[in-house]
Short mmCIF file of C-alpha atoms in Angstrom, two decimals:
data_model
loop_
_atom_site.label_atom_id
_atom_site.label_comp_id
_atom_site.label_asym_id
_atom_site.label_seq_id
_atom_site.Cartn_x
_atom_site.Cartn_y
_atom_site.Cartn_z
CA UNK A 1 32.66 -167.08 27.55
CA UNK A 2 34.93 -165.39 25.45
CA UNK A 3 32.29 -163.96 23.36
CA UNK A 4 30.14 -162.81 26.31
CA UNK A 5 33.61 -161.52 27.99
CA UNK A 6 33.99 -159.72 24.75
CA UNK A 7 30.92 -158.00 24.11
CA UNK A 8 31.05 -156.70 28.14
CA UNK A 9 34.11 -155.94 27.42
CA UNK A 10 32.84 -153.55 24.86
CA UNK A 11 29.73 -152.61 26.68
CA UNK A 12 32.37 -151.37 29.07
CA UNK A 13 34.05 -149.71 27.07
CA UNK A 14 31.74 -147.55 25.28
CA UNK A 15 29.96 -146.30 28.45
CA UNK A 16 33.78 -144.91 29.54
CA UNK A 17 34.54 -143.24 26.43
CA UNK A 18 30.75 -142.16 24.76
CA UNK A 19 28.95 -142.03 28.38
CA UNK A 20 26.02 -143.58 26.85
CA UNK A 21 24.62 -148.06 26.42
CA UNK A 22 23.29 -147.49 23.12
CA UNK A 23 26.66 -147.19 22.11
CA UNK A 24 28.57 -150.50 20.40
CA UNK A 25 32.22 -149.65 19.92
CA UNK A 26 35.08 -152.18 19.87
CA UNK A 27 37.58 -151.16 23.22
CA UNK A 28 41.03 -151.24 20.38
CA UNK A 29 39.56 -148.16 18.96
CA UNK A 30 41.51 -144.78 18.82
CA UNK A 31 38.81 -142.20 20.60
CA UNK A 32 40.09 -138.22 20.30
CA UNK A 33 37.89 -134.87 20.79
CA UNK A 34 34.80 -136.45 21.97
CA UNK A 35 33.83 -132.81 23.23
CA UNK A 36 33.44 -132.25 19.52
CA UNK A 37 31.18 -135.16 18.67
CA UNK A 38 27.54 -135.33 18.11
CA UNK A 39 26.34 -139.47 17.87
CA UNK A 40 23.30 -140.46 17.04
CA UNK A 41 21.42 -143.67 18.42
CA UNK A 42 22.42 -146.71 18.07
CA UNK A 43 26.45 -146.67 16.59
CA UNK A 44 28.86 -149.66 15.30
CA UNK A 45 31.86 -149.89 14.81
CA UNK A 46 34.45 -152.69 14.38
CA UNK A 47 38.15 -153.25 15.15
CA UNK A 48 40.29 -150.64 14.89
CA UNK A 49 38.40 -147.51 15.01
CA UNK A 50 40.08 -143.85 14.51
CA UNK A 51 38.02 -141.43 14.97
CA UNK A 52 38.93 -138.03 16.02
CA UNK A 53 37.94 -134.66 16.01
CA UNK A 54 41.15 -132.45 16.07
CA UNK A 55 41.29 -128.80 17.50
CA UNK A 56 45.55 -128.33 18.06
CA UNK A 57 47.90 -129.33 15.37
CA UNK A 58 51.42 -128.55 15.86
CA UNK A 59 53.15 -127.02 19.30
CA UNK A 60 53.44 -123.97 20.53
CA UNK A 61 52.89 -120.69 18.83
CA UNK A 62 52.96 -121.95 15.82
CA UNK A 63 50.05 -124.70 16.92
CA UNK A 64 47.02 -124.47 14.03
CA UNK A 65 44.12 -124.51 16.13
CA UNK A 66 40.69 -125.79 14.82
CA UNK A 67 36.42 -126.13 16.01
CA UNK A 68 35.75 -129.46 14.40
CA UNK A 69 32.09 -130.83 14.74
CA UNK A 70 32.09 -134.63 13.55
CA UNK A 71 27.99 -135.38 13.33
CA UNK A 72 27.41 -139.44 13.01
CA UNK A 73 23.41 -139.84 13.39
CA UNK A 74 21.40 -143.18 13.93
CA UNK A 75 21.95 -146.22 13.16
CA UNK A 76 25.58 -145.99 11.65
CA UNK A 77 27.34 -148.62 11.15
CA UNK A 78 31.44 -149.45 10.43
CA UNK A 79 33.23 -152.63 10.04
CA UNK A 80 36.54 -152.93 10.96
CA UNK A 81 39.47 -149.93 10.43
CA UNK A 82 37.38 -147.26 9.53
CA UNK A 83 39.60 -143.83 10.18
CA UNK A 84 37.55 -140.38 10.46
CA UNK A 85 39.96 -137.28 10.66
CA UNK A 86 38.26 -133.75 11.68
CA UNK A 87 39.29 -130.42 11.67
CA UNK A 88 35.92 -128.55 10.40
CA UNK A 89 32.89 -130.53 9.58
CA UNK A 90 32.33 -133.92 8.87
CA UNK A 91 28.56 -135.63 9.42
CA UNK A 92 26.76 -138.88 8.54
CA UNK A 93 23.70 -139.18 8.33
CA UNK A 94 21.12 -141.70 9.75
CA UNK A 95 21.55 -145.57 8.40
CA UNK A 96 24.58 -145.61 6.35
CA UNK A 97 26.82 -148.54 6.13
CA UNK A 98 30.43 -149.06 5.79
CA UNK A 99 32.83 -151.65 4.73
CA UNK A 100 36.30 -152.22 6.27
CA UNK A 101 39.18 -149.91 5.33
CA UNK A 102 37.55 -146.49 5.51
CA UNK A 103 39.77 -142.98 5.01
CA UNK A 104 37.42 -140.02 5.43
CA UNK A 105 38.71 -136.99 5.70
CA UNK A 106 38.12 -132.90 5.91
CA UNK A 107 41.62 -132.61 5.72
CA UNK A 108 45.19 -132.38 3.87
CA UNK A 109 48.87 -132.03 5.27
CA UNK A 110 49.98 -128.84 2.58
CA UNK A 111 48.25 -127.62 -0.23
CA UNK A 112 49.34 -128.66 -3.11
CA UNK A 113 46.91 -126.36 -5.83
CA UNK A 114 46.35 -122.59 -6.72
CA UNK A 115 49.38 -119.83 -6.52
CA UNK A 116 50.85 -120.77 -3.07
CA UNK A 117 51.34 -124.48 -3.14
CA UNK A 118 53.77 -126.22 0.22
CA UNK A 119 56.86 -127.14 -0.68
CA UNK A 120 58.28 -130.82 -1.30
CA UNK A 121 61.33 -129.49 0.32
CA UNK A 122 58.93 -129.25 3.77
CA UNK A 123 58.46 -132.34 5.67
CA UNK A 124 54.86 -133.46 5.32
CA UNK A 125 54.56 -133.40 9.27
CA UNK A 126 55.31 -129.98 9.25
CA UNK A 127 53.10 -128.75 6.51
CA UNK A 128 50.24 -126.73 7.69
CA UNK A 129 46.43 -128.98 7.92
CA UNK A 130 44.67 -127.43 5.38
CA UNK A 131 40.96 -126.51 6.60
CA UNK A 132 37.12 -125.14 5.72
CA UNK A 133 36.12 -128.09 4.01
CA UNK A 134 33.50 -130.00 4.71
CA UNK A 135 31.93 -133.87 4.23
CA UNK A 136 28.57 -134.35 3.98
CA UNK A 137 27.20 -138.02 3.98
CA UNK A 138 23.14 -138.84 3.74
CA UNK A 139 21.03 -140.54 5.16
CA UNK A 140 20.95 -145.00 3.56
CA UNK A 141 24.44 -144.53 1.74
CA UNK A 142 26.37 -147.65 1.38
CA UNK A 143 30.51 -147.42 1.32
CA UNK A 144 32.40 -150.45 0.13
CA UNK A 145 35.52 -151.67 1.61
CA UNK A 146 38.76 -149.62 0.73
CA UNK A 147 37.29 -146.28 0.09
CA UNK A 148 38.76 -142.69 0.54
CA UNK A 149 36.24 -139.78 0.74
CA UNK A 150 38.33 -136.67 0.36
CA UNK A 151 37.78 -133.14 1.85
CA UNK A 152 35.01 -131.05 0.34
CA UNK A 153 32.34 -133.68 -1.53
CA UNK A 154 28.81 -134.89 -0.67
CA UNK A 155 27.60 -138.24 -1.15
CA UNK A 156 23.99 -137.66 -1.69
CA UNK A 157 20.93 -139.86 -0.24
CA UNK A 158 20.69 -143.58 -0.97
CA UNK A 159 23.92 -143.96 -3.37
CA UNK A 160 26.19 -146.37 -3.05
CA UNK A 161 30.20 -146.21 -3.30
CA UNK A 162 31.58 -149.85 -4.87
CA UNK A 163 34.82 -150.88 -2.61
CA UNK A 164 38.66 -149.73 -3.36
CA UNK A 165 36.41 -145.91 -5.01
CA UNK A 166 38.70 -142.66 -3.74
CA UNK A 167 35.52 -139.92 -3.62
CA UNK A 168 36.61 -136.65 -4.85
CA UNK A 169 33.68 -134.45 -5.83
CA UNK A 170 29.93 -134.08 -5.08
CA UNK A 171 28.35 -138.04 -5.83
CA UNK A 172 24.58 -137.73 -6.91
CA UNK A 173 21.55 -138.95 -5.33
CA UNK A 174 20.71 -142.27 -5.49
CA UNK A 175 24.05 -143.00 -7.47
CA UNK A 176 26.60 -145.68 -8.25
CA UNK A 177 29.59 -144.89 -7.95
CA UNK A 178 33.23 -146.93 -8.49
CA UNK A 179 36.76 -146.06 -9.57
CA UNK A 180 40.15 -143.77 -8.95
CA UNK A 181 38.65 -141.29 -8.90
CA UNK A 182 34.95 -142.01 -8.62
CA UNK A 183 32.50 -142.08 -12.13
CA UNK A 184 28.77 -142.47 -11.15
CA UNK A 185 28.18 -145.69 -13.29
CA UNK A 186 23.75 -145.87 -12.55
CA UNK A 187 20.83 -144.23 -11.30
CA UNK A 188 17.94 -144.90 -9.67
CA UNK A 189 15.10 -144.49 -12.06
CA UNK A 190 11.93 -143.96 -9.80
CA UNK A 191 9.36 -145.23 -12.70
CA UNK A 192 11.11 -147.90 -13.54
CA UNK A 193 11.74 -148.55 -10.08
CA UNK A 194 15.31 -150.16 -11.25
CA UNK A 195 19.17 -149.18 -11.44
CA UNK A 196 20.09 -148.23 -15.02
CA UNK A 197 23.62 -146.84 -16.59
CA UNK A 198 23.76 -143.25 -16.38
CA UNK A 199 22.76 -140.92 -18.69
CA UNK A 200 20.14 -143.56 -19.99
CA UNK A 201 17.15 -142.65 -17.59
#
């Protein structure tokens, strides 16, 4: 009975938040900014989901305002405690699978490169959010547990991101990447029908 009660709560919560019956999200999720989200068919997410499309940061005349766009394709499945934060544009393709405890963000608290970085004397919560960078995760991507996907990257079709990986740059299609920062270690060889070491195709 407990199983069926939990299942009913999940269905009703998903209907209440997203207005749909084909979405399956645990009731303890934190979902903000659904008006900026486009979610495909059969979206599933485990406990602890934090899905946010942020249209304002700060208060009063100094508040930053954004028009985020968070797109999730069909048949996307997220495990537990996935956090996706969007102020500009994050797009997740069809048939994407994610493990647990993954963080995906298209912004940072403050700028730390270039001619005008933010000072460490300013509290992090008072530093402006960066904006203008996108994240694209193409179809058939698998992202392992404890991964971080940072602003301005594309993960190509069919790629695999190993657990505990930090993605700071583009990953080509049909690649396996691991490490922090991510490094491509294997790529799919169409002729051989096998994964081969990067640079040995």
